[in-house]
Coordinates of C-alpha atoms and ligand atoms in Angstrom, one line a residue:
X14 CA -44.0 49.2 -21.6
X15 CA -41.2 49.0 -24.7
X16 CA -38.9 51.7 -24.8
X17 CA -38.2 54.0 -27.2
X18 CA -34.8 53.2 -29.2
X19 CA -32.1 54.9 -31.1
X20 CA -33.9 53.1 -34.4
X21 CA -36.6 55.7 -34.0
X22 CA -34.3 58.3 -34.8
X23 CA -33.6 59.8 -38.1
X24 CA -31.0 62.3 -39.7
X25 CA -33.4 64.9 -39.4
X26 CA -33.7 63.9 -35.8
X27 CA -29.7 64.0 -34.8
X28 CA -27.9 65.8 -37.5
X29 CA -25.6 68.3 -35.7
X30 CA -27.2 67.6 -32.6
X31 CA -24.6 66.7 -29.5
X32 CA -26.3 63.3 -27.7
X33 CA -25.1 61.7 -24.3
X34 CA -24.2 58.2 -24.2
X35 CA -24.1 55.9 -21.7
X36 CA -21.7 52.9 -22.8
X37 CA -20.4 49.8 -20.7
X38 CA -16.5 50.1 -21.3
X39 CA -15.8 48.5 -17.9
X40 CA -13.9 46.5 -19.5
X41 CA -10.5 44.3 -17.9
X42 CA -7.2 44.9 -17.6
X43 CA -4.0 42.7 -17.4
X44 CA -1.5 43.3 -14.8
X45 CA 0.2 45.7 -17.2
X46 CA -2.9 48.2 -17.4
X47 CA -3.6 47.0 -20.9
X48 CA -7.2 45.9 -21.9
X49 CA -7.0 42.1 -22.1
X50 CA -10.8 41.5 -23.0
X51 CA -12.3 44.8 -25.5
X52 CA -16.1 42.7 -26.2
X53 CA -17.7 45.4 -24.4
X54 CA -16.1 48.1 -26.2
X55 CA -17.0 46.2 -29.4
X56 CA -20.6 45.5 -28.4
X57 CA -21.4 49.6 -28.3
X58 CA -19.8 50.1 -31.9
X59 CA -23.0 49.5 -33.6
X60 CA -24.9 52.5 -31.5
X61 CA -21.8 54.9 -32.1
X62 CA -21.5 54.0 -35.9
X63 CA -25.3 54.8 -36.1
X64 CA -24.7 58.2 -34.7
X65 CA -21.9 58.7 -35.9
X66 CA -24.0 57.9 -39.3
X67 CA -26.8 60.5 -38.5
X68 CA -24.5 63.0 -38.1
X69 CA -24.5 63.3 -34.5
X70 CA -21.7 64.5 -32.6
X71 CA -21.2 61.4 -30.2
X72 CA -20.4 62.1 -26.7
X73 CA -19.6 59.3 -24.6
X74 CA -20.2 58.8 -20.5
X75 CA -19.0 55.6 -18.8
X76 CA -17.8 54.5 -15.6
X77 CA -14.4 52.1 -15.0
X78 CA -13.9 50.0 -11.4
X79 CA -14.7 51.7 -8.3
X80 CA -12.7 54.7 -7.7
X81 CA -15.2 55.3 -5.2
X82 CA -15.5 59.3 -5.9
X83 CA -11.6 59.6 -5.8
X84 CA -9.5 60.2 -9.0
X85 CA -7.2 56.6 -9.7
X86 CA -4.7 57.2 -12.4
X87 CA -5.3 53.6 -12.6
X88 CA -8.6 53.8 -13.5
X89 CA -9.1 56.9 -16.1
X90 CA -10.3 55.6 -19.5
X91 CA -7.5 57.0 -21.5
X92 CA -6.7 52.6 -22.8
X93 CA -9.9 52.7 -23.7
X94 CA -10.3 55.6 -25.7
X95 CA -7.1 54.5 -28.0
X96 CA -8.8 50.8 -28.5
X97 CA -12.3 52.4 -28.9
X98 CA -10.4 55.3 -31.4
X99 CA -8.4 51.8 -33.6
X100 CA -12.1 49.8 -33.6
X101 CA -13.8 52.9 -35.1
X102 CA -11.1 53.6 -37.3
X103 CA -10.9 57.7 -36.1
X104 CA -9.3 59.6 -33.5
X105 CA -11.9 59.8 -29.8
X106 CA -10.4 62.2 -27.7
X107 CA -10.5 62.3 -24.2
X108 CA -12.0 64.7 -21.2
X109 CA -9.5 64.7 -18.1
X110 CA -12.7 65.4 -16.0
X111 CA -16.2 64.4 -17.2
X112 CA -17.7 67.6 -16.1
X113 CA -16.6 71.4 -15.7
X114 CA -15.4 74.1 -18.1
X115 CA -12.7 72.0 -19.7
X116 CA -15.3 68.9 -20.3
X117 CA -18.1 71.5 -21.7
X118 CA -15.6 73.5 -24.2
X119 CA -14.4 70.3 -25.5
X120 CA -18.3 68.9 -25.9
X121 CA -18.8 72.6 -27.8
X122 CA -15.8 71.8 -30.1
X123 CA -17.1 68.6 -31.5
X124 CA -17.9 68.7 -35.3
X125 CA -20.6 66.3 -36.6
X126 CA -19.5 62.7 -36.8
X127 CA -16.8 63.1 -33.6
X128 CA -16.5 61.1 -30.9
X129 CA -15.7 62.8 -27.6
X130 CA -15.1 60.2 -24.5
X131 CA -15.8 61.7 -21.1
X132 CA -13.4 60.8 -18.4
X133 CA -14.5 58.0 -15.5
X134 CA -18.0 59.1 -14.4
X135 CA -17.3 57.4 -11.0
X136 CA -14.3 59.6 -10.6
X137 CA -17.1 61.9 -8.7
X138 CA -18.9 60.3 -5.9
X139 CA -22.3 61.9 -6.9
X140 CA -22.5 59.5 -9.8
X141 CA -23.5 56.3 -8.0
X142 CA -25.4 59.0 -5.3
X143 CA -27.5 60.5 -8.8
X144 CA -26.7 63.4 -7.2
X145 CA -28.7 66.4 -9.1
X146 CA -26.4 69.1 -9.6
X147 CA -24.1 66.9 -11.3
X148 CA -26.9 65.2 -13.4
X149 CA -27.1 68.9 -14.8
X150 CA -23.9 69.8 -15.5
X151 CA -23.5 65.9 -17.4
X152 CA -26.7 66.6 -18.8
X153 CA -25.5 70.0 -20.3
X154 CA -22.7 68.4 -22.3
X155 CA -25.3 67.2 -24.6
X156 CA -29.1 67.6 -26.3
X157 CA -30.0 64.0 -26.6
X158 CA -29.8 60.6 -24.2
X159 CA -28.8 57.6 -25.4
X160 CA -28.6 54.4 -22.7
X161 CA -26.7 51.8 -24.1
X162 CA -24.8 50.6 -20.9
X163 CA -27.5 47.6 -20.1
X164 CA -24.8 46.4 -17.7
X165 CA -25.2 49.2 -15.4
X166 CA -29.1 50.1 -16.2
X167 CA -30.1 48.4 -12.6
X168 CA -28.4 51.0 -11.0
X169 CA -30.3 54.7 -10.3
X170 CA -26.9 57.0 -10.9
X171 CA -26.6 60.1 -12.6
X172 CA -25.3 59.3 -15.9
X173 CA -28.2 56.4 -16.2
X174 CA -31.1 57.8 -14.6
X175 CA -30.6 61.4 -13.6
X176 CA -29.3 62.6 -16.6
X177 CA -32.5 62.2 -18.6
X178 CA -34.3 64.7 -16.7
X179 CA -32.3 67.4 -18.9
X180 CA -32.5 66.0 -21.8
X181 CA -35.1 64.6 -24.8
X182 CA -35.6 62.4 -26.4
X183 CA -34.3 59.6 -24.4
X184 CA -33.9 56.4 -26.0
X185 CA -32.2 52.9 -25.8
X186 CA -28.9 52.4 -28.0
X187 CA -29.1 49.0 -30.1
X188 CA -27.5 46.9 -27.5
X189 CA -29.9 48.2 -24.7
X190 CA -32.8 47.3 -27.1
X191 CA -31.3 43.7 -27.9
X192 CA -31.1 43.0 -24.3
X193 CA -34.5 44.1 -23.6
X194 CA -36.0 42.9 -26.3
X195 CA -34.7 39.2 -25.4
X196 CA -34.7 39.4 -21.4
X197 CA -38.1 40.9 -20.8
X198 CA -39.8 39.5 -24.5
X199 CA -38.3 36.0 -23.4
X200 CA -40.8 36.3 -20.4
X201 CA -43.4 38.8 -21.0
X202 CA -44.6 37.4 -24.7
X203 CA -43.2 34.1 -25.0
X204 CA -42.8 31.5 -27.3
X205 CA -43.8 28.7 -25.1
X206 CA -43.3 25.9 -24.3
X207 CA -41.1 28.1 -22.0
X208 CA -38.4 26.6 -20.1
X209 CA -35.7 28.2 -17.3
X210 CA -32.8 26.5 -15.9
X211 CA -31.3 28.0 -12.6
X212 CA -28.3 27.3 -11.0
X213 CA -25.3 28.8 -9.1
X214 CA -24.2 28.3 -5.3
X215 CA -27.0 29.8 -3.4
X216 CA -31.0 29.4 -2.9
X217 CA -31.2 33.1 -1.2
X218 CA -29.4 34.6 -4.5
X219 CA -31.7 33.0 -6.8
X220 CA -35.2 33.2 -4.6
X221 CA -36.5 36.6 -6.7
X222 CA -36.0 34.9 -10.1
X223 CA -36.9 31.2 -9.1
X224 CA -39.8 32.9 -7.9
X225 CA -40.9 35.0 -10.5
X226 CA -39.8 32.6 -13.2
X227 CA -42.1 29.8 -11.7
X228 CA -45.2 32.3 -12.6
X229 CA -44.3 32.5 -16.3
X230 CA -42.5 29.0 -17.1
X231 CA -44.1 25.9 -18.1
X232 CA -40.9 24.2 -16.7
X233 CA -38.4 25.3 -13.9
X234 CA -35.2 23.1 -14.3
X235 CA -32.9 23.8 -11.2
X236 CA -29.0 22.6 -10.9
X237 CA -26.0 24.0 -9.4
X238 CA -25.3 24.2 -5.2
X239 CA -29.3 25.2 -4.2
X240 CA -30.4 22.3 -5.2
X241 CA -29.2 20.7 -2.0
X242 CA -31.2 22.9 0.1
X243 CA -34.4 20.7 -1.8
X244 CA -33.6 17.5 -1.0
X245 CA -33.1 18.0 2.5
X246 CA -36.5 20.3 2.4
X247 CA -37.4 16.6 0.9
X248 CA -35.7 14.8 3.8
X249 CA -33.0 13.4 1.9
X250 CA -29.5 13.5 4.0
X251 CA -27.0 15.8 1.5
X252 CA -23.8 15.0 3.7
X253 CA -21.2 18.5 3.4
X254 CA -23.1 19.8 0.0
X255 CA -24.3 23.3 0.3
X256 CA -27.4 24.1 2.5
X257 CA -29.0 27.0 3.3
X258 CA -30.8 26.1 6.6
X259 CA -33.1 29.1 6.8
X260 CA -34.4 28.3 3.0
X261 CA -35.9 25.1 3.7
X262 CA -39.4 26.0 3.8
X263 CA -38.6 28.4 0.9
X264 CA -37.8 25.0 -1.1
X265 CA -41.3 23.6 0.2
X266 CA -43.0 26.6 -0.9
X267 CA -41.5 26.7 -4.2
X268 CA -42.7 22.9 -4.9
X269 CA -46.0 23.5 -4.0
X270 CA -46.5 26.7 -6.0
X271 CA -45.2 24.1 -8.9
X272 CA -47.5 21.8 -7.9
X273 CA -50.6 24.2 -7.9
X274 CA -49.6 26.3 -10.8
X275 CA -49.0 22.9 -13.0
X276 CA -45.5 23.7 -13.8
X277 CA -43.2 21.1 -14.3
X278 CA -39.9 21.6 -11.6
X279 CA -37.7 19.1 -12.5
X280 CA -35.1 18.6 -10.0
X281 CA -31.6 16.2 -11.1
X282 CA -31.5 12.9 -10.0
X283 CA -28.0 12.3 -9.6
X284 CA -24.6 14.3 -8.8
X285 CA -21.0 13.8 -8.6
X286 CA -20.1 14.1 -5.4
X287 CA -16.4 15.0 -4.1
X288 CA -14.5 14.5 -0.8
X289 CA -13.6 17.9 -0.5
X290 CA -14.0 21.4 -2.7
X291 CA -10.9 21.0 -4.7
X292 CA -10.5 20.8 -8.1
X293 CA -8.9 17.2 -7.8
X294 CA -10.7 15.9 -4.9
X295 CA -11.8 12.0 -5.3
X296 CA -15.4 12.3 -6.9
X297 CA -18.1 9.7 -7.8
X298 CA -21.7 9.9 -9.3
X299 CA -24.2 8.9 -6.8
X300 CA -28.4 9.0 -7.1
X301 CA -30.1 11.9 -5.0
X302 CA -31.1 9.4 -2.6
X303 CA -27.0 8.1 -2.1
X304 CA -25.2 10.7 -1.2
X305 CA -22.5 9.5 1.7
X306 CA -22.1 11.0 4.5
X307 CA -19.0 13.4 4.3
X308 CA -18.9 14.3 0.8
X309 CA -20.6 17.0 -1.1
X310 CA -22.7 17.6 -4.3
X311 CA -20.8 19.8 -6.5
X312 CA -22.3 18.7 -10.3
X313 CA -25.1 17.6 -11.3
X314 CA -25.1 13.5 -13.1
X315 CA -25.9 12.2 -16.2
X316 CA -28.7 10.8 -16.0
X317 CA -30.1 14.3 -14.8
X318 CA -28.4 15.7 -17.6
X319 CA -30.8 13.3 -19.9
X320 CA -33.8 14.0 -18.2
X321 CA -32.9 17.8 -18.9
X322 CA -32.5 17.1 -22.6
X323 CA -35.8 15.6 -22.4
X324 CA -37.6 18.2 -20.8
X325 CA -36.5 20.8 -23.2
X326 CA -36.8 18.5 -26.3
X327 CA -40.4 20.8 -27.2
X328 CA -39.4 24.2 -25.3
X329 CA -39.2 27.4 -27.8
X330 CA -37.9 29.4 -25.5
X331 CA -35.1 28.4 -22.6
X332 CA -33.7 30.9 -20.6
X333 CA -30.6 29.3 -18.4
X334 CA -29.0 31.7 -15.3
X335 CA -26.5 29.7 -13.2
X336 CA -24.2 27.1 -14.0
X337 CA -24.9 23.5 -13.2
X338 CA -22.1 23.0 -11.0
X339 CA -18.3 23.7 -9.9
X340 CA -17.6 24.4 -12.9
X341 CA -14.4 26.4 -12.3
X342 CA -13.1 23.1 -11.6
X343 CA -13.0 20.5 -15.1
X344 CA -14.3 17.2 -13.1
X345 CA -17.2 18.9 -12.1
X346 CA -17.9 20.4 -15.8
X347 CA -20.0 18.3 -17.2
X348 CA -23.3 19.0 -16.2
X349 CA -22.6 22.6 -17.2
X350 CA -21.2 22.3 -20.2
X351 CA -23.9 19.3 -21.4
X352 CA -26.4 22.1 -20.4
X353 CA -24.4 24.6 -22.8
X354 CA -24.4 21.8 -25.1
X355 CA -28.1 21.1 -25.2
X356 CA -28.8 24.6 -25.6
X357 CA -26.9 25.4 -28.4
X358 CA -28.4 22.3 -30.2
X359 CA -32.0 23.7 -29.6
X360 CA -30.8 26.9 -31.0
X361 CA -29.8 25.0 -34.3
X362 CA -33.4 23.9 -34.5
X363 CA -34.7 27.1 -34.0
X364 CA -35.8 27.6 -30.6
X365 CA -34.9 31.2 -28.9
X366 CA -32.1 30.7 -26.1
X367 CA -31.3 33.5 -23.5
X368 CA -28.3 33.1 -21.4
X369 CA -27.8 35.5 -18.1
X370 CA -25.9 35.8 -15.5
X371 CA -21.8 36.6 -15.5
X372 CA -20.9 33.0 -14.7
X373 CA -23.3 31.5 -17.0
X374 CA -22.0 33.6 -19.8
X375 CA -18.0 32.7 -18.8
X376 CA -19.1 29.0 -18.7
X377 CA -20.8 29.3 -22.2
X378 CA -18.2 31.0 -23.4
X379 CA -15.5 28.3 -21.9
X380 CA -17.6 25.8 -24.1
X381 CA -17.1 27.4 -27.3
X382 CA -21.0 27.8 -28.1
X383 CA -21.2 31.4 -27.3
X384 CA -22.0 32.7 -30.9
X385 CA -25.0 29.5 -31.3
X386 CA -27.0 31.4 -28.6
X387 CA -29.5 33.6 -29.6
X388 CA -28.9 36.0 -27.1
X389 CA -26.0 36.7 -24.4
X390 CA -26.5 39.3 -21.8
X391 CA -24.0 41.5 -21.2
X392 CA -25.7 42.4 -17.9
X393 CA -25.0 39.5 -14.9
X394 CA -26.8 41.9 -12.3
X395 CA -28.8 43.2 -14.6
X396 CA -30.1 40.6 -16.3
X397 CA -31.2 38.7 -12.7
X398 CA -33.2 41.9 -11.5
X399 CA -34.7 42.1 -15.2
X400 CA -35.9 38.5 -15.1
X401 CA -37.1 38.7 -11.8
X402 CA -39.7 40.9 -13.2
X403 CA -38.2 44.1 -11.5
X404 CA -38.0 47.4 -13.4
X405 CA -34.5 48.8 -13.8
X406 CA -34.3 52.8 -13.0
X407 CA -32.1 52.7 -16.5
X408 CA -34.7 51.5 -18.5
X409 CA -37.9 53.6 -16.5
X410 CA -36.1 56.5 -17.3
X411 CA -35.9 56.1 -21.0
X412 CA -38.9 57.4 -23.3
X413 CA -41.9 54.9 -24.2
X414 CA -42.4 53.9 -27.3
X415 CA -44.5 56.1 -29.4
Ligands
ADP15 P1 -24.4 33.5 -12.4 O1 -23.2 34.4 -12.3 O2 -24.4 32.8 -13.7 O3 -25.7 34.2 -12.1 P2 -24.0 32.4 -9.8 O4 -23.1 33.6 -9.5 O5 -25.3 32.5 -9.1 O6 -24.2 32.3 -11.4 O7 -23.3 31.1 -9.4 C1 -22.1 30.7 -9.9 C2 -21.3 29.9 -8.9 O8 -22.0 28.8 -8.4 C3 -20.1 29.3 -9.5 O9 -18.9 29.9 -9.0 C4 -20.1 27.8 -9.2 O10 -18.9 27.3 -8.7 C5 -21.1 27.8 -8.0 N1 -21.7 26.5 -7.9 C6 -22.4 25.8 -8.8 N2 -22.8 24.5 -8.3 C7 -22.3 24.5 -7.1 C8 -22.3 23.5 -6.1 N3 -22.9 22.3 -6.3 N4 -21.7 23.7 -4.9 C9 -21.1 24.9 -4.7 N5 -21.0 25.9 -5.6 C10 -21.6 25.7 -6.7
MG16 MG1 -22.1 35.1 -10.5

C-alpha cells in the first residue's frame, strides 16, 4: 500500500502548525569532530525547505552513533546543527535534551518558518526500546509526523514508529517517498525485463533478497564472495575462496527455483583469483572450472563481466546490491566497477537503475557514476529488508495514501 507524503500537504494544511521530523543526520566525523561527509544533511533540505515553505515550524528528531542511552559529548548534534543552519541559510537552534520542559518551551517558542533541532534521540535508551512514555513526550513537541530518515525506517523506535501514535497526519518527507517509490516500485510494478545483480561476501547475508528477488526478476545475476558457495553446491573445487558450508543446499535450491520459475540465474564464468587476501597478493584470471588449489576467488573475470553486459543489454529495470568483488582492494576492482560502468550506460539509454546497499553505494560512488544512477539509497539496511519484500515498522506506521 503507497504511503501518504509530505506532497499531499498544503499551506492550509501546515501553516503555523509545529510538525516532527525524523531526519538521517548520522552523518561522519573526522578525527577532529568535524563533519567530513554532510550528503545526508543535504539530502533532507528539500523536505525542510517545503515546510519551511508552508509555513510550518520545523522541528527536527534524529539520532547520531550509539550512545547507547548514555549522554556522549562526542556525540550531541550541536556540528550538525551549524552545517544544517549555513546549508539553509538561517539560524537552527539546538535542544540540550530532546525531551522535557526545556525541549517543550523551546518547541512552543518557534515562530513559523523556524527550525528547531532536537538533541541525539538515542541519548535516551527508550528510543531504540520505542518505549511509550517517551513516544509521548517526543510526540508532544509537535502536531504533525513527517518520516524522512529512510535510513533508519527498518528499525521500530520511538521517534520512527511510536511517535505517530500521537500524532496526524503522518506522512513520508520527499526523500522517504523517493526511496520508496524506487525500492519497492522497482519490484512491485516493474518495468520488465527486470534484472538484479547480488553480490557481497556472504550467501547467509543475502538469502532473504536472493530469495525474494528470484520471485519477481526475469534474471538474477550473482557476483561477489557467495558465488563460491555455488560452484561447489555444483561440485566444482573453489580452493581458499569463501564457502559457506551450511548453504550448499541453499545454492541447490535457489537453482532449481530458477529453473522452475524460468528465470535466468546467470552465474560468472571466470574470476581472478589471488594467493592470499591482500591488496597486492599475486592474482590471475582463471575459468570457474580452474581455480588451483590454494588460492581464492576474490573478483569476478571478464568474460563474466561480458556475459553480464549481455544479459542486461534489454533489461528496463536493474537493481544491483553487493559489489562484485574485493573491491576495497584496486586489483580486484574491475568486475565491480565494469558492473558500475554497465549500469550507468543503461541509465543513459533510459532504463531505471536502483543501487542499494552501503558498499554498493561507496563502490558506485568510488567510480564516479553516482549522479547517472537513477536512484541511490541512502538506506544499506534498509534498502536489503525493503527488497526482500519485508515491511519496515517506519513506513507501516505512516498514513496510506488517500
Ligand atoms: P552491500 O553493503 O552493498 O550490501 P555487502 O556488505 O553484502 O554489500 O558486501 C560487501 C563486501 O563483500 C565487501 O567488503 C567486499 O570486499 C566483499 N566481497 C565481495 N566479493 C568478495 C569475495 N570474492 N571474497 C570475499 N569478500 C568479498
Ligand atoms: Mg555492507
Amino acid at each position: 500500500m503507497a504511503k501518504r507524503s509530505i506532497t499531499s500537504l498544503s499551506s492550509t494544511d501546515l501553516s503555523g502548525k509545529s510538525v516532527l521530523v525524523r531526519v538521517d543526520f548520522n552523518v561522519p566525523l573526522d578525527d577532529n569532530g568535524a563533519i567530513s561527509d554532510d550528503t545526508r544533511i543535504r539530502a533532507a533540505l528539500p523536505t525542510i525547505r517545503d515546510l519551511l515553505g508552508k509555513g510550518a515550524k520545523v522541528i527536527l528528531a534524529a539520532h547520531f552513533g550509539r550512545p547507547k542511552g548514555q549522554v556522549v559529548d562526542g556525540l550531541r548534534l550541536t556540528p550538525v546543527a551549524d552545517r544544517l543552519g549555513q546549508l539553509l541559510g538561517q539560524p537552527v537552534t539546538k535542544t540540550d535534551r530532546c525531551i522535557g520542559p526545556e525541549a517543550a518551551a523551546q518547541a512552543a517558542a518557534l515562530q513559523p518558518g523556524q527550525v528547531l533541532l532536537l538533541e541525539n534521540v538515542r541519548f535516551f535508551e527508550e528510543e531504540e526500546k520505542n518505549d511509550p512514555a517517551f513516544a509521548q513526550q517526543l510526540a508532544s513537541l509537535a502536531q504533525v509526523y513527517v518520516n524522512d530518515a529512510f535510513g533508519a525506517a527498518h528499525r521500530a523506535h520511538a521517534s520512527t514508529a511510536g511517535v505517530t501514535t500521537h500524532l496526524s497526519p503522518c506522512v513520508s518527507g520527499l526523500l522517504m517517498e523517493k526511496e520508496l517509490q524506487y525500492l519497492q516500485g522497482a519490484v512491485e510494478q516493474p518495468q520488465r525485463p527486470l534484472a538484479a545483480i547480488v553480490g557481497g561476501s556472504k550467501v547467509s547475508s543475502k538469502i532473504g533478497v536472493l530469495a525474494s528477488l528470484m520471485e519477481k526478476c526475469d534474471k538474477v545475476l550473482i557476483g561477489g564472495g557467495m558465488i563460491f558457495t555455488f560452484y561447489k553446491a555444483r561440485g566444482l573445487a573453489v580452493g581458499k575462496s569463501l564457502v559457506e558450508d551450511d548453504k550448499l543446499e541453499l545454492a541447490r535450491e535457489l537453482e532449481a527455483t530458477a529453473r522452475t520459475r524460468g528465470v535466468e540465474l546467470l552465474l560468472p564464468t571466470d574470476v581472478v583469483v589471488a594467493d592470499r587476501f591482500a591488496a597486492d597478493a599475486a592474482s590471475r584470471t582463471v575459468s570457474v572450472n580452474a581455480i588451483p588449489e590454494g588460492w581464492m576467488g576474490l573478483d569476478i573475470g571478464p568474460d563474466s563481466v561480458a556475459a553480464f553486459k549481455k544479459a542486461l543489454a534489454e533489461c528496463r529495470t536493474v537493481v544491483w546490491n553487493g559489489p562484485m568483488g574485493v573491491f576495497e582492494f584496486d586489483a580486484f576492482a574491475m568486475g565491480t566497477n565494469s558492473i558500475a560502468m554497465l549500469l550507468a550506460e543503461r541509465s543513459s539509454v533510459g532504463a531505471t537503475t536502483i543501487i542499494g546497499g552501503g558498499d554498493s553505494v561507496a563502490a558506485v560512488e568510488k567510480a564516479g557514476v553516482a549522479s547517472k544512477m537513477s536512484h541511490i539509497s541512502t538506506g544499506g539496511g534498509a534498502s536489503l529488508e525493503l527488497l526482500e519484500g519485508k515491511v519496515l515498522p517506519g513506513v507501516a506506521a505512516l498514513d496510506d495514501m488517500v
